[in-house]
Short mmCIF file of C-alpha atoms in Angstrom, two decimals:
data_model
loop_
_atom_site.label_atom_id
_atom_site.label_comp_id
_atom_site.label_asym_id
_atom_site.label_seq_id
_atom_site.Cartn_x
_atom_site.Cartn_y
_atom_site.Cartn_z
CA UNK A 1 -8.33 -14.77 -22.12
CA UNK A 2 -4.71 -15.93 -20.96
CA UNK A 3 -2.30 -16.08 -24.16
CA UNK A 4 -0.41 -18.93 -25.29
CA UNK A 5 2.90 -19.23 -23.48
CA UNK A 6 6.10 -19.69 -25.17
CA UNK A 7 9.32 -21.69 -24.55
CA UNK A 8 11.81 -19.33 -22.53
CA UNK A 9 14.98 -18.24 -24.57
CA UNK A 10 18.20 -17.33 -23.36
CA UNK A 11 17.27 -18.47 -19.90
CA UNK A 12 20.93 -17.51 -19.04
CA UNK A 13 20.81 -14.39 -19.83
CA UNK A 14 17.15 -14.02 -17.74
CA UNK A 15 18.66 -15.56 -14.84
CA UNK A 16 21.62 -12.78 -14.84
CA UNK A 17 19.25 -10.54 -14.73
CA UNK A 18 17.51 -11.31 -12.15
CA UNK A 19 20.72 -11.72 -9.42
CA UNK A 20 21.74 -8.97 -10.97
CA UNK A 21 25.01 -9.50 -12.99
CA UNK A 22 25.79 -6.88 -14.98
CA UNK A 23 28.89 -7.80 -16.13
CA UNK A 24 27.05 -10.85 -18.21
CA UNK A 25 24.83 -8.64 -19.61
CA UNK A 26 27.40 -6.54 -20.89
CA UNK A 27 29.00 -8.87 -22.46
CA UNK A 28 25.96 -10.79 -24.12
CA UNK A 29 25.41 -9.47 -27.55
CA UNK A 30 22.66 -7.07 -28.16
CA UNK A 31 20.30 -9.68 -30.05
CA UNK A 32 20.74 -11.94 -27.18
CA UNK A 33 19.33 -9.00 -24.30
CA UNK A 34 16.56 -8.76 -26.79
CA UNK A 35 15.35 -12.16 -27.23
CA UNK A 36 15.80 -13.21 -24.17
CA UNK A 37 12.54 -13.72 -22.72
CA UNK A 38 10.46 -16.86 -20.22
CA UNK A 39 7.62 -18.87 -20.74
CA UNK A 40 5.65 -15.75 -19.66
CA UNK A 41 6.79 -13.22 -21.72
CA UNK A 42 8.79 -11.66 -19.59
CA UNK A 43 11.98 -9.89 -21.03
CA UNK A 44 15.10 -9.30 -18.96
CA UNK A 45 14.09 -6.12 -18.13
CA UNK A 46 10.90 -7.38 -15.93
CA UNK A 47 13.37 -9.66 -14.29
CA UNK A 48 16.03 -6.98 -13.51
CA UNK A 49 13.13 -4.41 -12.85
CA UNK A 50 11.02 -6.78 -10.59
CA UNK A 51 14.27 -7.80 -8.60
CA UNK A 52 15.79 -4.42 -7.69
CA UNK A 53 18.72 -3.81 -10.17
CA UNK A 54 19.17 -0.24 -10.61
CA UNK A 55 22.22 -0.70 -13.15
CA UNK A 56 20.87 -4.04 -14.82
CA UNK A 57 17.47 -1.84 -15.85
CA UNK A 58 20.12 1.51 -16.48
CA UNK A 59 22.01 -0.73 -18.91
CA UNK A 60 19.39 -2.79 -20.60
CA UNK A 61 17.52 0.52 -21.57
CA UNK A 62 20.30 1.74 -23.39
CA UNK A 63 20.43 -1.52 -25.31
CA UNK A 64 16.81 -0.50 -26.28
CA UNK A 65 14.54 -2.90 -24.49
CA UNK A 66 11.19 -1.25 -24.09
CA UNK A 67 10.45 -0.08 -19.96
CA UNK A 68 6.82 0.27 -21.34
CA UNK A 69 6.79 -3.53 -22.76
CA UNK A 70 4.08 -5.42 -21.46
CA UNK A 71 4.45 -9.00 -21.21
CA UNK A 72 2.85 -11.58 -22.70
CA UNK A 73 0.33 -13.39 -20.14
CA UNK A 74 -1.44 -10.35 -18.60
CA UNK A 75 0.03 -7.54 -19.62
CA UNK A 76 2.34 -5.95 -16.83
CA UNK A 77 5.33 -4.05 -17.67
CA UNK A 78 8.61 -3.66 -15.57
CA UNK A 79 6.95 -1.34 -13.69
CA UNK A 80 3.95 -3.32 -12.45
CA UNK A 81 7.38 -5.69 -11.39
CA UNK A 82 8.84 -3.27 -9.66
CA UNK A 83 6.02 -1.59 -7.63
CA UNK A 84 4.90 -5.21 -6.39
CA UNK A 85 7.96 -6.18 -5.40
CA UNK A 86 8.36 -2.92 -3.09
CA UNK A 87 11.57 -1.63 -5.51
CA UNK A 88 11.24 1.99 -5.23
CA UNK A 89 14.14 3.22 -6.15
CA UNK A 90 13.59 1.03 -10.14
CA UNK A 91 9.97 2.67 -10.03
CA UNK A 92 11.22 6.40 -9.30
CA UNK A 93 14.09 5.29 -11.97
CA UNK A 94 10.91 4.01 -14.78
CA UNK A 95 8.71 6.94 -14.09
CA UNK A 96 11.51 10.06 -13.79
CA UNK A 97 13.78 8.93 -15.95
CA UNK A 98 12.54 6.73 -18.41
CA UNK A 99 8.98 8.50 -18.93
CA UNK A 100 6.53 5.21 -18.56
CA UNK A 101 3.74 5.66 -17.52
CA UNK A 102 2.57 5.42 -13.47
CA UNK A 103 -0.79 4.31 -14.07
CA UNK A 104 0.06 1.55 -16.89
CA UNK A 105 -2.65 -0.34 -17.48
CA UNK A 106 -2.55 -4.44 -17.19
CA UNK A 107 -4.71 -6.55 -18.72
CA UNK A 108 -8.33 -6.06 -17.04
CA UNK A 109 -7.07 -2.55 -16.07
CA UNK A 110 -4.40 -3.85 -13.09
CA UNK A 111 -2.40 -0.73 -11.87
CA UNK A 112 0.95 -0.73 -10.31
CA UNK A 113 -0.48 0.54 -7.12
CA UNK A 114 -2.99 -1.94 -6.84
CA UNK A 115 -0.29 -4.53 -6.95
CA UNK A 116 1.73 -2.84 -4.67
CA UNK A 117 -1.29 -2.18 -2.03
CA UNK A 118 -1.68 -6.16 -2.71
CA UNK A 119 1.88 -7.05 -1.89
CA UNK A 120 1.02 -4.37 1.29
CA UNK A 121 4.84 -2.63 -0.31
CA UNK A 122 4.45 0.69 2.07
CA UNK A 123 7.05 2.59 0.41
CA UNK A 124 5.91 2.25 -3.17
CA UNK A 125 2.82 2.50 -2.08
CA UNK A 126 3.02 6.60 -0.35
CA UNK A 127 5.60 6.74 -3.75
CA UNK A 128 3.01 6.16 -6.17
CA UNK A 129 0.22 7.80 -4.08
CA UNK A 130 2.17 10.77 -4.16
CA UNK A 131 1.75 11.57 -7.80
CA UNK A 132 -0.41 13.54 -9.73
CA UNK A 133 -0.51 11.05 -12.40
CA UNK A 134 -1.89 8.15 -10.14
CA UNK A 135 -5.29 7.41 -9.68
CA UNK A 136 -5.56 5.47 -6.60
CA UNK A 137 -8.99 4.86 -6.41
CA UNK A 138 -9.48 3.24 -9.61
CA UNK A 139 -11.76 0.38 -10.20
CA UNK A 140 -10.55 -2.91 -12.58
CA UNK A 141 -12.20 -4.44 -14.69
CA UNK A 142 -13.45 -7.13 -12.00
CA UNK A 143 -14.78 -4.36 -9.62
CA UNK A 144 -11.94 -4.37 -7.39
CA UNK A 145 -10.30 -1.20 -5.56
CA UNK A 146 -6.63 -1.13 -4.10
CA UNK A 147 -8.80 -2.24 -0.73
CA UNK A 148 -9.86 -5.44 -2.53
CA UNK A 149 -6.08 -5.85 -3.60
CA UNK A 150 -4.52 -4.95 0.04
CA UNK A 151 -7.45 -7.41 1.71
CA UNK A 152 -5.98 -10.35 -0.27
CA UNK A 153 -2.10 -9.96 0.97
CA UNK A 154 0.01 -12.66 1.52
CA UNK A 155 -0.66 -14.66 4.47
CA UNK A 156 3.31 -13.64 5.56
CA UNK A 157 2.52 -9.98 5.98
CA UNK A 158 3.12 -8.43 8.90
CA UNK A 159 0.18 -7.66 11.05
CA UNK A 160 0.56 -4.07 12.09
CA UNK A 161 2.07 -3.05 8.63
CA UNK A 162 -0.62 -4.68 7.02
CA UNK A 163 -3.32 -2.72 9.23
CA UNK A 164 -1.60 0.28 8.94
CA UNK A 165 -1.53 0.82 5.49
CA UNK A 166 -5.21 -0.40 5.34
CA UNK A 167 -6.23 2.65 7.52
CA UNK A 168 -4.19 4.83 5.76
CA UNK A 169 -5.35 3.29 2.28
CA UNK A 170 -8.87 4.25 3.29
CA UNK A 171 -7.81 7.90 4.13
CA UNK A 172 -6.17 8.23 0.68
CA UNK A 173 -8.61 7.00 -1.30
CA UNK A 174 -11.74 7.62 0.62
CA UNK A 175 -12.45 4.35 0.54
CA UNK A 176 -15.77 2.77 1.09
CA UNK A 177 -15.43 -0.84 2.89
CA UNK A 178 -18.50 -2.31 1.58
CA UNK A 179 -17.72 -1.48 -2.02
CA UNK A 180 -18.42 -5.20 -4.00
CA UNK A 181 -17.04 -6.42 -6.59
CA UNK A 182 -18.05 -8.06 -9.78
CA UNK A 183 -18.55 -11.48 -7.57
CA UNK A 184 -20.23 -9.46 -5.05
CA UNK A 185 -17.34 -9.58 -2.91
CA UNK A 186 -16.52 -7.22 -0.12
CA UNK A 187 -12.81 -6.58 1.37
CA UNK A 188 -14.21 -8.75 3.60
CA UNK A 189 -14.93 -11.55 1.70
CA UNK A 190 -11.11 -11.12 0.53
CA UNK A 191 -9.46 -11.09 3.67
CA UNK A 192 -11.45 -14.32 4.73
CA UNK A 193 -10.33 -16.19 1.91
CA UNK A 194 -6.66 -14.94 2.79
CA UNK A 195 -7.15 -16.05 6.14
CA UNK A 196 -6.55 -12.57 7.38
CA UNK A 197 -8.26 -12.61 10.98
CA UNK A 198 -6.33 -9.02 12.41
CA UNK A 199 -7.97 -7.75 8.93
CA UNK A 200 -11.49 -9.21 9.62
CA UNK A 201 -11.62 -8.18 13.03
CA UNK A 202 -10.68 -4.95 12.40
CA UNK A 203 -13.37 -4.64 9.29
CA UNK A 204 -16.13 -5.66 11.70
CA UNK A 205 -15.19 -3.87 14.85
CA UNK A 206 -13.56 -0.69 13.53
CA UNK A 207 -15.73 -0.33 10.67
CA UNK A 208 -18.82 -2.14 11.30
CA UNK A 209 -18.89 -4.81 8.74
CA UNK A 210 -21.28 -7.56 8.83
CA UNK A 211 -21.99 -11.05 7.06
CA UNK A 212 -23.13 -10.02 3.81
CA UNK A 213 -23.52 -13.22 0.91
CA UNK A 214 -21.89 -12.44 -2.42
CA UNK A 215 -23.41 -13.03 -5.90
CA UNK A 216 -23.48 -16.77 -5.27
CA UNK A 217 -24.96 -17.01 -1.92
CA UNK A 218 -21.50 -17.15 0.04
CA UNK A 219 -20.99 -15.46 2.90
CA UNK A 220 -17.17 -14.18 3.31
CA UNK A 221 -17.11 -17.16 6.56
CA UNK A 222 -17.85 -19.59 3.64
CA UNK A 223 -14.74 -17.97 1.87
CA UNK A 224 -12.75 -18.73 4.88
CA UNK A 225 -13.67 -22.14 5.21
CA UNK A 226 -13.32 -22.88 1.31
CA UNK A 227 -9.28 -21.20 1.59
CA UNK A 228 -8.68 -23.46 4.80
CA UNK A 229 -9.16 -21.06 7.68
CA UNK A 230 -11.65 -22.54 9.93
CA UNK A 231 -11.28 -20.11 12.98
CA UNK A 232 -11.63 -17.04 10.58
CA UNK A 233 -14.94 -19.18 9.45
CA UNK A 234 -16.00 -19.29 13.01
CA UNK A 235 -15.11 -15.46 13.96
CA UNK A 236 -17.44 -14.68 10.84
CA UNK A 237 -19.86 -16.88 11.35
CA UNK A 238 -20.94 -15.50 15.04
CA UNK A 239 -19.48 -12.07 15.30
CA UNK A 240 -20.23 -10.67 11.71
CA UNK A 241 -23.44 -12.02 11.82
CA UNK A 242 -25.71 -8.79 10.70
CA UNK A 243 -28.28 -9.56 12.97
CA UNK A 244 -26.21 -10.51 16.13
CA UNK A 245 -26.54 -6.87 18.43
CA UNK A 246 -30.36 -7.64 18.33
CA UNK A 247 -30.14 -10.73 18.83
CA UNK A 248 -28.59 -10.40 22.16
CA UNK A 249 -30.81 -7.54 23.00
CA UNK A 250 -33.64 -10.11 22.62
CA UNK A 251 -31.76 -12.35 24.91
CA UNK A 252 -31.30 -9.84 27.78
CA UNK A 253 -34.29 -9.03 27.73
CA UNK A 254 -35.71 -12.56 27.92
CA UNK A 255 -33.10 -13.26 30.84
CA UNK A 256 -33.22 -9.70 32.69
CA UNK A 257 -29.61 -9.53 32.86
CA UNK A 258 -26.98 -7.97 30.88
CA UNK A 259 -25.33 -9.40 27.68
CA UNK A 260 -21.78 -8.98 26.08
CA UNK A 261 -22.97 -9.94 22.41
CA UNK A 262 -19.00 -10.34 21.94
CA UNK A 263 -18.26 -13.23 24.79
CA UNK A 264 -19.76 -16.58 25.03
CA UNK A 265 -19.77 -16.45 28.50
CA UNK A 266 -22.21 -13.59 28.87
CA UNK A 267 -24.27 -15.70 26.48
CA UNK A 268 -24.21 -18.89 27.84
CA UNK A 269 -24.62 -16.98 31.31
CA UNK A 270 -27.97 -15.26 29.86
CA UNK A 271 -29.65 -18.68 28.56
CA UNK A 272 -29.24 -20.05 31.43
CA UNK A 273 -30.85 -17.44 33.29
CA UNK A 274 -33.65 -17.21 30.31
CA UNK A 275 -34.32 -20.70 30.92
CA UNK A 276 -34.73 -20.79 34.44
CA UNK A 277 -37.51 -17.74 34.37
CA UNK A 278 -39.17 -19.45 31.13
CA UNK A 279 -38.55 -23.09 31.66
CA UNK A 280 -42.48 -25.43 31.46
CA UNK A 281 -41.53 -27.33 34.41
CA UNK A 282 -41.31 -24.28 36.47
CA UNK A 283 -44.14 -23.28 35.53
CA UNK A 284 -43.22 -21.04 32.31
CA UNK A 285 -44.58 -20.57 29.09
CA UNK A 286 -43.60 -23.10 26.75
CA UNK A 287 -43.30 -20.73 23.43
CA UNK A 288 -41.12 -18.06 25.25
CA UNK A 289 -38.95 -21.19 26.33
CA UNK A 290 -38.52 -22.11 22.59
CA UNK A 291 -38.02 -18.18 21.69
CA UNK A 292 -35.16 -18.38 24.25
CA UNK A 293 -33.85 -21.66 22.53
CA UNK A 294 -33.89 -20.38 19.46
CA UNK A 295 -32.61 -16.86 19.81
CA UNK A 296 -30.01 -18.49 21.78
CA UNK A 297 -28.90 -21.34 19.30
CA UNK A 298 -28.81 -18.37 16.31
CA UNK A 299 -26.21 -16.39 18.09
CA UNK A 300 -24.27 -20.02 19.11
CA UNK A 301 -24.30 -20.91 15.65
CA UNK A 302 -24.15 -17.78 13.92
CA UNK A 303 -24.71 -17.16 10.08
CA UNK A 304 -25.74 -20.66 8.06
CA UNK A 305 -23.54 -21.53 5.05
CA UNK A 306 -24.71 -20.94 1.93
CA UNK A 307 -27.01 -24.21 1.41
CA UNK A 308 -25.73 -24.20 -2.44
CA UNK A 309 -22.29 -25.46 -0.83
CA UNK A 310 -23.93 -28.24 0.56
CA UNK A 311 -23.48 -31.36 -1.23
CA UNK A 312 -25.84 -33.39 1.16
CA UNK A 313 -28.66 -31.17 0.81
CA UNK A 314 -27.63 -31.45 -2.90
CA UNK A 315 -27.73 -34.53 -3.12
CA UNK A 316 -31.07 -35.03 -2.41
CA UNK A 317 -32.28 -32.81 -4.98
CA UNK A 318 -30.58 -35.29 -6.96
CA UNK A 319 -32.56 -37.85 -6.05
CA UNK A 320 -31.43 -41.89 -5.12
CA UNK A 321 -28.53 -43.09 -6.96
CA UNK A 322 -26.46 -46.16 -7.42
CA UNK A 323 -23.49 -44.88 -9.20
CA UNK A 324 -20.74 -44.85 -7.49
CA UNK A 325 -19.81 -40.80 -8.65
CA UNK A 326 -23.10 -40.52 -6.48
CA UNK A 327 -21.36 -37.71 -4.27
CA UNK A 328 -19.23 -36.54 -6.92
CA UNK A 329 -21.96 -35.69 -8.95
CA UNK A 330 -23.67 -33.60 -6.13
CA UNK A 331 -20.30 -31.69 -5.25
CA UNK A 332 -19.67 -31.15 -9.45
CA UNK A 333 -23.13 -29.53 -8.88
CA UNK A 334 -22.30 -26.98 -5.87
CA UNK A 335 -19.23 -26.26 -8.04
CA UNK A 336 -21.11 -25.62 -11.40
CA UNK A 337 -23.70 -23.35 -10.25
CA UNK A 338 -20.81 -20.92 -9.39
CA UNK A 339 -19.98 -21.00 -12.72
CA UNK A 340 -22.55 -19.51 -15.17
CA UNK A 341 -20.44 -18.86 -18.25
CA UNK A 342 -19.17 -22.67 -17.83
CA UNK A 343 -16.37 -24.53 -16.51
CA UNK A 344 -13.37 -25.80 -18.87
CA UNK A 345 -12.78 -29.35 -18.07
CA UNK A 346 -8.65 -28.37 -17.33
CA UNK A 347 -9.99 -26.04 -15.02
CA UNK A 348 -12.26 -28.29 -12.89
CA UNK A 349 -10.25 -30.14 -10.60
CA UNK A 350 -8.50 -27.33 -9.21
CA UNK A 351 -11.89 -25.43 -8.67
CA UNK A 352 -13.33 -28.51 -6.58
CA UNK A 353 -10.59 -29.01 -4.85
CA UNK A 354 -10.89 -25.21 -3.71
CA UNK A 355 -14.59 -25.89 -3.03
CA UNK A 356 -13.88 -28.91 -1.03
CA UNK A 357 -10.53 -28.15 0.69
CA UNK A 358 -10.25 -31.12 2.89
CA UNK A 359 -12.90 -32.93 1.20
CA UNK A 360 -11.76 -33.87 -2.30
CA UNK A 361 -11.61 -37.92 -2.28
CA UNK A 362 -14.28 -38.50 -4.69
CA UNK A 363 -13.00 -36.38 -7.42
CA UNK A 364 -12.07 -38.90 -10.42
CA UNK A 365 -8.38 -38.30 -11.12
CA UNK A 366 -7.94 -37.59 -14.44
CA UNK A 367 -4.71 -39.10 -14.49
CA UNK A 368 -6.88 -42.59 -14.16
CA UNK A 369 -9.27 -41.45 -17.09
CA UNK A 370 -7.69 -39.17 -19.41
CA UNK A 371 -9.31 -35.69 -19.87
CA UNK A 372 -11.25 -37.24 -23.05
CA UNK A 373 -12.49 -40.69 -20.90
CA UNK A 374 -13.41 -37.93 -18.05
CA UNK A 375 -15.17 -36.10 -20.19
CA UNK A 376 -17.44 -39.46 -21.33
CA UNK A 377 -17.65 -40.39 -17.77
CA UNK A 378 -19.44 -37.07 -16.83
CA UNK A 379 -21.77 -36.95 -19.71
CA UNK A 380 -22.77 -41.03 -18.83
CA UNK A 381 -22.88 -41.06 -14.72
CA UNK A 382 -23.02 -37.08 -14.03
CA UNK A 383 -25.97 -36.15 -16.34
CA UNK A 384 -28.42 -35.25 -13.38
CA UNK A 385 -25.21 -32.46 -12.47
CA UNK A 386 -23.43 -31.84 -15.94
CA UNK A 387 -23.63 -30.71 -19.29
CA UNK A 388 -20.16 -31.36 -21.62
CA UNK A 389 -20.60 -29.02 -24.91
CA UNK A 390 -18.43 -29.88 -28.12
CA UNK A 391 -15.60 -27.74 -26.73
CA UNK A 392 -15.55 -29.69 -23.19
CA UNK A 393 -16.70 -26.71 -21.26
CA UNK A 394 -18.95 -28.13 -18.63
CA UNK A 395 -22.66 -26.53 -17.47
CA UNK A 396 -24.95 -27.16 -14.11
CA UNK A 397 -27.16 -29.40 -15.49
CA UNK A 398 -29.80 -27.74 -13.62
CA UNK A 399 -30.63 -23.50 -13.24
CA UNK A 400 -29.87 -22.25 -10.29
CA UNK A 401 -32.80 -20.57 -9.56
CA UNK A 402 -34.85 -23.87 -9.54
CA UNK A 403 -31.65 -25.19 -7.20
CA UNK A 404 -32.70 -22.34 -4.74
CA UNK A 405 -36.29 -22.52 -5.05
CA UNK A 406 -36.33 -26.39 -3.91
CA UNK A 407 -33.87 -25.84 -1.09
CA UNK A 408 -35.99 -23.45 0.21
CA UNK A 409 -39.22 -25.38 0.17
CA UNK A 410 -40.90 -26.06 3.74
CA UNK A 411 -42.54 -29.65 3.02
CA UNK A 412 -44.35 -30.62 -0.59
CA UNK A 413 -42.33 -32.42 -3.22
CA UNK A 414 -39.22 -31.95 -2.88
CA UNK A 415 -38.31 -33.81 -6.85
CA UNK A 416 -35.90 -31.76 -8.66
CA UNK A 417 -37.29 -30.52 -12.65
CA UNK A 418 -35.70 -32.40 -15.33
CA UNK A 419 -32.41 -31.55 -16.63
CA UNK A 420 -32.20 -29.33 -19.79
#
């Protein structure tokens, strides 16, 4: 649970800090350095810690603010600052000097080094990895390694950097690539979102990942696609699917020729060939023709999205309606059923709007309603999708197993159970 903000104080003395003027900080009292502290809970010393200061953090130790202190929203100290913004020299300072501890723990058990391997910080990363007192392979409390942390870098990093210290990451830790997380996410399903495409290439040609769906159904190309990155979607989609070698093995052997699984050419070269030999009209056998069609069109097309992200085949679960939240209420269901503890109603728009990147348009603004008159209008026009409890947490109106079940039915009546 995130804590309550508070109001930042002596935002003066913060901002001194954090360019690094010493000679303000000396001369601000000694209740001041202490109470200074933004909306986060960070205290000067996270600022001058996180920012590189070696005499700042020197100085506002000896006017006994705490290098352990964790701040206020999640828990990270001045270390956890300093390690993910690649200041070594601050983290040898904390550790040597001042006695904190490496491996601090966070809140849900975030380490220094996994922030560092996130922020792909080389230097503090062999720094850290060096010590005795550092376990680099632990696990958080979500399920993620440091190679869940280093697959979601910024999309800035620098390509070779960022693939070097992935490789030597996995030599380190003896890291295991298909290790999932609490979401069922791979590093692979990280580095899609990111848009990482050197990091998703590499993943599936260096270390053989494939196309694996997480605990909701996605696969990491429908990660890609939800963060915006619709040629890391496509990459995915076709060359991480899990089935793809044997697919084209089927398709050489159909066509007698060779096939390059990895180039559309080869492929398209192969059908063609396929359907020559196989074609009716020349006097072929109808059913291999359609094999040949069909092996074809599954290596074209690659791995299907996850048909719980599909608001059309939603929709018609949701049978005929006249409202005009018709397609709002079929995309609040995609959106629910990812959320089985609940959704709070603050929390929803930015969660569509992540489902739906560049689809978002029906989503009723709640700056037109109010939270409370959005919070009517779902419970009145979005029943079929939504359930609002007392404390406006919102619920798929319908399980998700039933959701599954009738998007996988082949013909019969395709009616969805009542809601709840």
């Amino acid at each position: 649970m995130v804590r309550k903000k508070t109001t930042p104080n002596h935002a003066d003395v913060l901002e001194a800090a954090k360019t690094g003027d010493l000679a303000f900080l000396e001369e601000a009292s000694a209740d001041r350095l202490l109470a200074a502290i933004d909306a986060h809970g960070c205290t000067a010393l996270h600022w001058a810690a996180g920012s590189g200061h070696v005499e700042c953090v020197k100085y506002l130790v000896s006017q006994d603010l705490d290098p352990s202190q964790k701040q206020t929203t999640n828990g990270r100290t001045p270390l956890h600052y300093a390690a993910r913004n690649g200041r070594t020299e601050v983290c040898r300072l904390l550790i040597e000097v001042y006695q904190v501890q490496a491996d601090a723990l966070a809140d849900a058990d975030v380490t220094p080094f996994q922030l560092a391997c996130w922020q792909v910080q080389e230097e503090v990363m062999r720094y850290l990895a060096s010590r005795h007192d550092v376990d680099c392979g632990r696990v958080n409390d979500f399920g993620c390694s440091a190679l869940h942390w280093i697959a979601l870098a910024p999309s800035t990093v620098e390509v070779d950097a960022h693939l070097r210290c992935c490789t030597w990451l996995e030599e380190v830790i003896d890291g295991d690539w298909s290790l999932t997380n609490s979401q069922g996410h791979e590093p692979l399903h990280k580095a899609a979102f990111s848009g990482h495409l050197h990091m998703c290439a590499w993943l599936v040609e260096a270390k053989g990942r494939r196309e694996v769906p997480d605990a909701h159904g996605n696969y990491a190309a429908d990660l890609a696609r939800e963060g915006g990155h619709d040629n890391v979607a496509q990459y995915l989609a076709t060359t991480a699917a899990p089935d793809r070698e044997k697919l084209a093995a089927k398709l050489a052997k159909l066509s007698g020729t060779r096939v390059d699984a990895s180039d559309a050419a080869s492929l398209t070269k192969a059908f063609r060939q396929a359907a020559l030999l196989h074609h009716p009209d020349k006097s072929g056998d109808a059913r291999v023709f359609d094999d040949c069609v069909q092996t074809y069109r599954k290596l074209v097309d690659g791995v299907p999205g996850n048909p719980l992200r599909d608001p059309d085949r939603i929709g018609s679960l949701l049978g005929s309606s006249s409202s005009k939240f018709a397609r709002f209420e079929a995309k609040l269901l995609v959106v629910l059923l990812e959320q089985p503890s609940g959704l709070a109603l603050g929390s929803l728009k930015k969660r569509y709007q992540r489902a739906f990147p560049s689809d978002h348009a029906d989503f009723p603004e709640p700056k037109d309603h109010g939270y409370r008159k959005l919070a009517h209008l779902l419970r009145k026009e979005c029943s079929n999708s939504c359930r609002v409890d007392d404390n406006c947490i919102l619920h798929a109106a319908r399980a998700k197993s039933d959701v599954e079940r009738l998007l996988l039915l082949d013909g019969g009546d395709p009616s969805p159970p009542p809601p709840p």
